[in-house]
Tab-separated table of C-alpha atoms and ligand atoms in Angstrom:
chain	number	residue	atom	x	y	z
A	109	MET	CA	16.947	-20.113	7.563
A	110	GLU	CA	19.647	-17.511	8.047
A	111	ILE	CA	18.896	-13.907	7.211
A	112	THR	CA	21.742	-11.442	6.698
A	113	PHE	CA	21.677	-7.809	5.657
A	114	HIS	CA	25.384	-7.090	5.256
A	115	GLY	CA	25.928	-4.077	3.001
A	116	LYS	CA	22.320	-2.911	3.460
A	117	ARG	CA	21.159	0.322	5.095
A	118	ALA	CA	17.913	0.203	7.059
A	119	LEU	CA	15.549	2.776	8.574
A	120	VAL	CA	13.026	1.879	11.283
A	121	THR	CA	10.481	4.489	12.404
A	122	GLY	CA	9.045	4.449	15.915
A	123	ALA	CA	12.159	2.639	17.092
A	124	GLY	CA	12.300	4.203	20.550
A	125	LYS	CA	10.044	1.661	22.207
A	126	GLY	CA	8.159	-1.572	21.642
A	127	ILE	CA	8.169	-3.442	18.357
A	128	GLY	CA	10.249	-0.919	16.420
A	129	ARG	CA	13.035	-0.943	18.975
A	130	ASP	CA	13.423	-4.721	18.733
A	131	ILE	CA	13.224	-4.680	14.917
A	132	ALA	CA	16.042	-2.120	14.817
A	133	LYS	CA	18.169	-4.196	17.189
A	134	LYS	CA	17.628	-7.348	15.145
A	135	LEU	CA	18.552	-5.535	11.935
A	136	VAL	CA	21.880	-4.532	13.484
A	137	GLU	CA	22.393	-8.123	14.642
A	138	CYS	CA	21.813	-9.275	11.046
A	139	GLY	CA	24.420	-6.892	9.693
A	140	ALA	CA	22.416	-3.889	8.451
A	141	GLU	CA	23.644	-0.362	9.046
A	142	THR	CA	20.548	0.747	10.911
A	143	TYR	CA	18.894	4.101	11.551
A	144	ALA	CA	16.455	4.136	14.465
A	145	LEU	CA	14.032	7.062	14.287
A	146	SER	CA	11.813	8.223	17.111
A	147	ARG	CA	10.597	11.400	18.788
A	148	THR	CA	11.816	10.920	22.386
A	149	GLN	CA	15.537	11.548	22.822
A	150	ALA	CA	15.768	9.559	26.081
A	151	ASP	CA	14.601	6.374	24.313
A	152	LEU	CA	17.118	6.878	21.539
A	153	ASP	CA	19.891	7.489	24.087
A	154	THR	CA	19.243	4.198	25.892
A	155	LEU	CA	19.047	2.392	22.546
A	156	LYS	CA	22.403	3.861	21.529
A	157	SER	CA	23.953	2.796	24.833
A	158	GLU	CA	22.641	-0.750	24.347
A	159	VAL	CA	23.697	-0.922	20.679
A	160	PRO	CA	26.548	1.533	20.047
A	161	SER	CA	26.599	0.923	16.289
A	162	MET	CA	22.952	2.018	15.971
A	163	HIS	CA	22.424	5.399	14.284
A	164	ILE	CA	19.778	7.341	16.167
A	165	VAL	CA	17.514	9.896	14.494
A	166	LEU	CA	15.284	12.328	16.366
A	167	ALA	CA	12.203	13.399	14.404
A	168	ASP	CA	8.477	13.855	14.937
A	169	LEU	CA	6.712	12.185	12.023
A	170	GLN	CA	3.634	14.302	12.607
A	171	ASP	CA	5.676	17.154	11.175
A	172	TRP	CA	5.610	16.315	7.434
A	173	ASP	CA	8.180	18.891	6.266
A	174	GLY	CA	10.510	18.687	9.256
A	175	SER	CA	10.733	14.888	9.304
A	176	ARG	CA	11.086	14.765	5.505
A	177	LYS	CA	14.171	17.012	5.716
A	178	VAL	CA	15.695	14.800	8.411
A	179	ILE	CA	15.127	11.627	6.372
A	180	GLU	CA	16.485	13.222	3.193
A	181	GLN	CA	19.767	13.713	5.038
A	182	LEU	CA	20.219	10.054	6.005
A	183	GLY	CA	21.573	8.956	2.639
A	184	PRO	CA	20.615	5.760	0.797
A	185	ILE	CA	18.125	3.424	2.485
A	186	ASP	CA	17.564	-0.130	1.157
A	187	LEU	CA	15.238	-1.462	3.852
A	188	LEU	CA	12.453	0.589	5.403
A	189	VAL	CA	10.142	-0.323	8.255
A	190	ASN	CA	7.264	2.135	8.673
A	191	ASN	CA	6.508	1.061	12.213
A	192	ALA	CA	5.611	4.260	14.102
A	193	GLY	CA	1.989	4.250	15.121
A	194	VAL	CA	-0.372	5.679	17.729
A	195	GLY	CA	-3.883	4.985	18.940
A	196	ARG	CA	-6.639	7.260	20.238
A	197	ASN	CA	-9.549	5.118	21.349
A	198	ALA	CA	-13.035	6.550	21.648
A	199	LEU	CA	-16.596	5.543	20.949
A	200	PHE	CA	-17.578	6.546	17.421
A	201	MET	CA	-19.954	9.288	18.614
A	202	GLU	CA	-17.170	10.855	20.688
A	203	VAL	CA	-14.342	10.898	18.157
A	204	LYS	CA	-12.769	14.353	17.863
A	205	LYS	CA	-11.316	15.898	14.724
A	206	GLU	CA	-7.994	16.488	16.513
A	207	GLU	CA	-7.746	12.768	17.389
A	208	LEU	CA	-8.425	11.747	13.799
A	209	ASP	CA	-5.841	14.219	12.525
A	210	TYR	CA	-3.252	13.002	15.028
A	211	VAL	CA	-3.738	9.311	14.255
A	212	TYR	CA	-3.904	9.793	10.474
A	213	ASP	CA	-0.864	12.100	10.435
A	214	ILE	CA	1.316	9.454	12.092
A	215	ASN	CA	-0.227	6.127	11.079
A	216	VAL	CA	-1.063	7.016	7.478
A	217	LYS	CA	0.516	10.189	6.151
A	218	SER	CA	3.974	9.541	7.579
A	219	ILE	CA	4.130	6.247	5.649
A	220	VAL	CA	3.613	8.120	2.400
A	221	ASN	CA	6.088	10.822	3.378
A	222	VAL	CA	8.929	8.580	4.587
A	223	SER	CA	8.449	6.029	1.806
A	224	GLN	CA	8.530	8.695	-0.902
A	225	VAL	CA	11.952	9.864	0.266
A	226	CYS	CA	13.420	6.354	0.618
A	227	ALA	CA	11.888	4.988	-2.609
A	228	LYS	CA	13.049	8.052	-4.573
A	229	GLY	CA	16.612	7.202	-3.572
A	230	MET	CA	16.188	3.534	-4.501
A	231	ILE	CA	14.739	4.467	-7.905
A	232	GLU	CA	17.485	7.008	-8.630
A	233	ARG	CA	20.200	4.527	-7.663
A	234	GLY	CA	18.461	1.704	-9.535
A	235	THR	CA	18.787	-0.583	-6.513
A	236	ALA	CA	16.252	-3.079	-5.216
A	237	GLY	CA	14.563	-2.354	-1.906
A	238	SER	CA	12.077	-3.742	0.570
A	239	ILE	CA	9.529	-1.818	2.632
A	240	VAL	CA	7.384	-3.168	5.473
A	241	ASN	CA	4.438	-1.168	6.800
A	242	MET	CA	3.193	-1.964	10.310
A	243	SER	CA	-0.536	-2.526	10.123
A	244	SER	CA	-2.837	-4.440	12.481
A	245	ILE	CA	-5.717	-6.912	12.538
A	246	ALA	CA	-7.750	-3.777	13.217
A	247	SER	CA	-7.414	-2.986	9.503
A	248	SER	CA	-9.927	-5.702	8.674
A	249	LYS	CA	-11.735	-6.381	11.928
A	250	ALA	CA	-14.093	-3.850	13.519
A	251	LEU	CA	-13.226	-3.287	17.174
A	252	GLN	CA	-15.104	-1.139	19.695
A	253	GLU	CA	-13.683	2.377	20.144
A	254	HIS	CA	-11.267	1.923	17.229
A	255	THR	CA	-12.701	4.346	14.637
A	256	ALA	CA	-9.504	6.355	14.189
A	257	TYR	CA	-6.993	3.544	14.653
A	258	ALA	CA	-8.754	0.823	12.674
A	259	SER	CA	-9.545	3.095	9.734
A	260	SER	CA	-5.940	4.326	9.720
A	261	LYS	CA	-4.706	0.717	9.510
A	262	ALA	CA	-7.175	-0.076	6.710
A	263	ALA	CA	-5.537	2.816	4.879
A	264	VAL	CA	-2.107	1.297	5.608
A	265	ASP	CA	-3.170	-1.957	3.923
A	266	MET	CA	-4.365	-0.186	0.792
A	267	ILE	CA	-1.350	2.130	0.664
A	268	THR	CA	0.780	-1.034	0.839
A	269	LYS	CA	-1.013	-2.497	-2.182
A	270	VAL	CA	-0.771	0.664	-4.273
A	271	MET	CA	2.916	1.003	-3.366
A	272	CYS	CA	3.394	-2.633	-4.402
A	273	LEU	CA	1.787	-1.916	-7.760
A	274	GLU	CA	3.706	1.261	-8.512
A	275	LEU	CA	7.090	0.453	-6.963
A	276	GLY	CA	7.334	-3.199	-8.047
A	277	PRO	CA	8.593	-2.285	-11.530
A	278	HIS	CA	11.483	-0.501	-9.751
A	279	LYS	CA	12.402	-3.739	-7.878
A	280	ILE	CA	10.992	-2.367	-4.624
A	281	ARG	CA	8.793	-4.836	-2.711
A	282	VAL	CA	6.206	-3.512	-0.263
A	283	ASN	CA	4.357	-5.611	2.316
A	284	ALA	CA	2.479	-5.106	5.565
A	285	VAL	CA	2.456	-7.002	8.849
A	286	ASN	CA	-0.880	-7.231	10.682
A	287	PRO	CA	-0.553	-8.422	14.288
A	288	THR	CA	-3.197	-8.860	16.905
A	289	VAL	CA	-2.446	-7.582	20.436
A	290	VAL	CA	1.270	-7.289	21.301
A	291	TRP	CA	2.185	-6.498	24.907
A	292	THR	CA	4.018	-3.230	24.327
A	293	GLU	CA	3.118	0.089	25.969
A	294	MET	CA	0.503	0.583	23.277
A	295	GLY	CA	-0.883	-2.938	23.665
A	296	LYS	CA	-1.074	-2.674	27.454
A	297	GLY	CA	-2.719	0.743	27.205
A	298	THR	CA	-5.625	-0.674	25.227
A	299	TRP	CA	-5.922	-4.321	26.232
A	300	SER	CA	-4.727	-4.766	29.864
A	301	ASP	CA	-8.268	-5.145	31.146
A	302	PRO	CA	-9.171	-8.861	30.749
A	303	ALA	CA	-12.811	-7.834	30.330
A	304	LYS	CA	-11.748	-6.210	27.058
A	305	SER	CA	-9.045	-8.609	25.854
A	306	GLY	CA	-10.716	-11.839	27.035
A	307	PRO	CA	-13.394	-12.091	24.317
A	308	LEU	CA	-10.789	-11.415	21.612
A	309	LEU	CA	-8.370	-13.953	23.073
A	310	ALA	CA	-11.128	-16.546	23.282
A	311	ARG	CA	-11.586	-16.333	19.497
A	312	ILE	CA	-7.904	-17.025	18.720
A	313	PRO	CA	-7.412	-20.763	18.018
A	314	LEU	CA	-3.837	-20.640	19.385
A	315	ASN	CA	-5.257	-19.000	22.526
A	316	LYS	CA	-2.507	-16.405	22.840
A	317	PHE	CA	-1.573	-12.946	21.667
A	318	VAL	CA	1.518	-12.059	19.663
A	319	GLU	CA	5.043	-11.809	21.081
A	320	ILE	CA	7.230	-8.921	19.921
A	321	GLU	CA	9.621	-11.558	18.581
A	322	ASP	CA	6.901	-12.898	16.257
A	323	VAL	CA	6.526	-9.457	14.704
A	324	VAL	CA	10.300	-9.016	14.447
A	325	ASN	CA	10.674	-12.381	12.679
A	326	ALA	CA	7.878	-11.698	10.183
A	327	THR	CA	9.252	-8.231	9.443
A	328	LEU	CA	12.800	-9.462	8.862
A	329	PHE	CA	11.535	-12.237	6.597
A	330	LEU	CA	9.609	-9.693	4.501
A	331	LEU	CA	12.606	-7.355	4.338
A	332	SER	CA	14.914	-10.164	3.241
A	333	ASP	CA	15.494	-11.929	-0.069
A	334	LYS	CA	13.917	-15.039	1.500
A	335	SER	CA	10.573	-13.445	0.582
A	336	ALA	CA	11.701	-12.433	-2.921
A	337	MET	CA	8.301	-13.149	-4.533
A	338	VAL	CA	6.160	-11.832	-1.684
A	339	ASN	CA	4.823	-8.440	-2.664
A	340	GLY	CA	1.677	-6.529	-1.669
A	341	THR	CA	0.867	-8.981	1.119
A	342	CYS	CA	-0.764	-8.005	4.406
A	343	MET	CA	0.622	-10.782	6.590
A	344	LEU	CA	-1.731	-11.726	9.418
A	345	LEU	CA	-0.067	-12.499	12.746
A	346	GLU	CA	-3.147	-13.442	14.715
A	347	GLY	CA	-2.983	-17.115	15.587
A	348	GLY	CA	-5.914	-17.986	13.323
A	349	LEU	CA	-8.388	-15.357	14.567
A	350	SER	CA	-9.736	-14.794	11.065
A	351	CYS	CA	-10.718	-18.486	10.833
A	352	SER	CA	-12.817	-18.448	13.974
B	1	LIG	P1	4.731	1.726	21.220
B	1	LIG	O1	3.810	2.813	21.638
B	1	LIG	O2	5.254	0.780	22.221
B	1	LIG	O3	5.973	2.342	20.423
B	1	LIG	C1	5.737	3.206	19.355
B	1	LIG	C2	6.994	3.952	19.029
B	1	LIG	O4	6.699	4.870	17.943
B	1	LIG	C3	7.479	4.819	20.187
B	1	LIG	O5	8.874	4.827	20.228
B	1	LIG	C4	6.929	6.193	19.820
B	1	LIG	O6	7.624	7.269	20.398
B	1	LIG	C5	7.117	6.168	18.313
B	1	LIG	N1	6.322	7.212	17.680
B	1	LIG	C6	4.992	7.423	17.839
B	1	LIG	N2	4.635	8.533	17.186
B	1	LIG	C7	5.753	9.030	16.611
B	1	LIG	C8	6.024	10.179	15.833
B	1	LIG	N3	5.081	11.079	15.555
B	1	LIG	N4	7.279	10.386	15.396
B	1	LIG	C9	8.261	9.524	15.701
B	1	LIG	N5	8.070	8.420	16.462
B	1	LIG	C10	6.833	8.194	16.913
B	1	LIG	O7	3.931	0.963	20.061
B	1	LIG	P2	4.058	-0.546	19.531
B	1	LIG	O8	5.470	-0.961	19.503
B	1	LIG	O9	3.058	-1.370	20.244
B	1	LIG	O10	3.505	-0.351	18.053
B	1	LIG	C11	4.345	-0.290	16.913
B	1	LIG	C12	3.475	-0.449	15.676
B	1	LIG	O11	2.789	-1.690	15.744
B	1	LIG	C13	2.395	0.622	15.534
B	1	LIG	O12	2.249	0.979	14.184
B	1	LIG	C14	1.155	-0.079	16.025
B	1	LIG	O13	-0.025	0.479	15.472
B	1	LIG	C15	1.407	-1.493	15.532
B	1	LIG	N6	0.646	-2.519	16.242
B	1	LIG	C16	0.736	-2.624	17.595
B	1	LIG	C17	-0.016	-3.579	18.260
B	1	LIG	C18	0.018	-3.726	19.743
B	1	LIG	O14	-0.880	-4.414	20.290
B	1	LIG	N7	0.995	-3.174	20.449
B	1	LIG	C19	-0.905	-4.494	17.524
B	1	LIG	C20	-0.909	-4.304	16.103
B	1	LIG	C21	-0.157	-3.336	15.496
B	1	LIG	P3	7.057	7.933	21.792
B	1	LIG	O15	7.012	6.824	22.799
B	1	LIG	O16	8.073	8.954	22.083
B	1	LIG	O17	5.698	8.459	21.477
């Protein structure tokens, strides 16, 4: 199955590292004019040197007004990947207000903010669009020390469904991708200790975690016309964990 995005303009948030970086690269490979947004200039510089046709965009999504202005200046976007995300792990009784605010600002509120700008353009132009929100298995599975992160991803799933409902009539599809552990900086930060990751791994029938490439493939499928009737889905990428 060949996926091409020639003539399409794409925006990927959190594209400086990890999953977002590889999604942005793959979008360029598939012909999309791609905007890679992140908050660390050095990451964007190396990305630009690896892929000279990539447009790089420096913005901190925690800043609602500032990042909104930056995104408003990008011009039309047809394909949006709300990938930026952060974690702040703590036992429930030790969760701080500042940690909740930080995680919700980036994982939840930025999706609303960025999507409003991009979807407004799609609606005004009358063009179809596709949006993918990066969620997690943590949205539906309680994990120790994941109060802020898991609840933020549960919000991502429901935001995805409401967006699907309200934006569908404008020919804009909205889906989420829900991976289990992926070995990025974030994944290593939380799961490197086998004492923590072992019990989770043992419950996955395929007996492995997710490769970045698996997430890239699922995201590109959902962005593409190959998934034309898929809308409002939270696609599990967890090797069968939910069946165990
Ligand atoms: P990484 O930490 O490797 O990369 C995240 C990227 O997002 C970085 O470039 C980071 O920039 C950027 N980012 C974070 N906050 C902001 C912000 N406020 N403004 C702009 N950019 C920002 O994470 P992953 O690639 O692992 O995760 C990507 C997504 O996948 C997240 O939504 C995550 O929740 C989700 N996910 C990850 C899993 C995993 O195990 N890794 C599992 C399931 C879901 P900087 O480095 O400068 O902070």
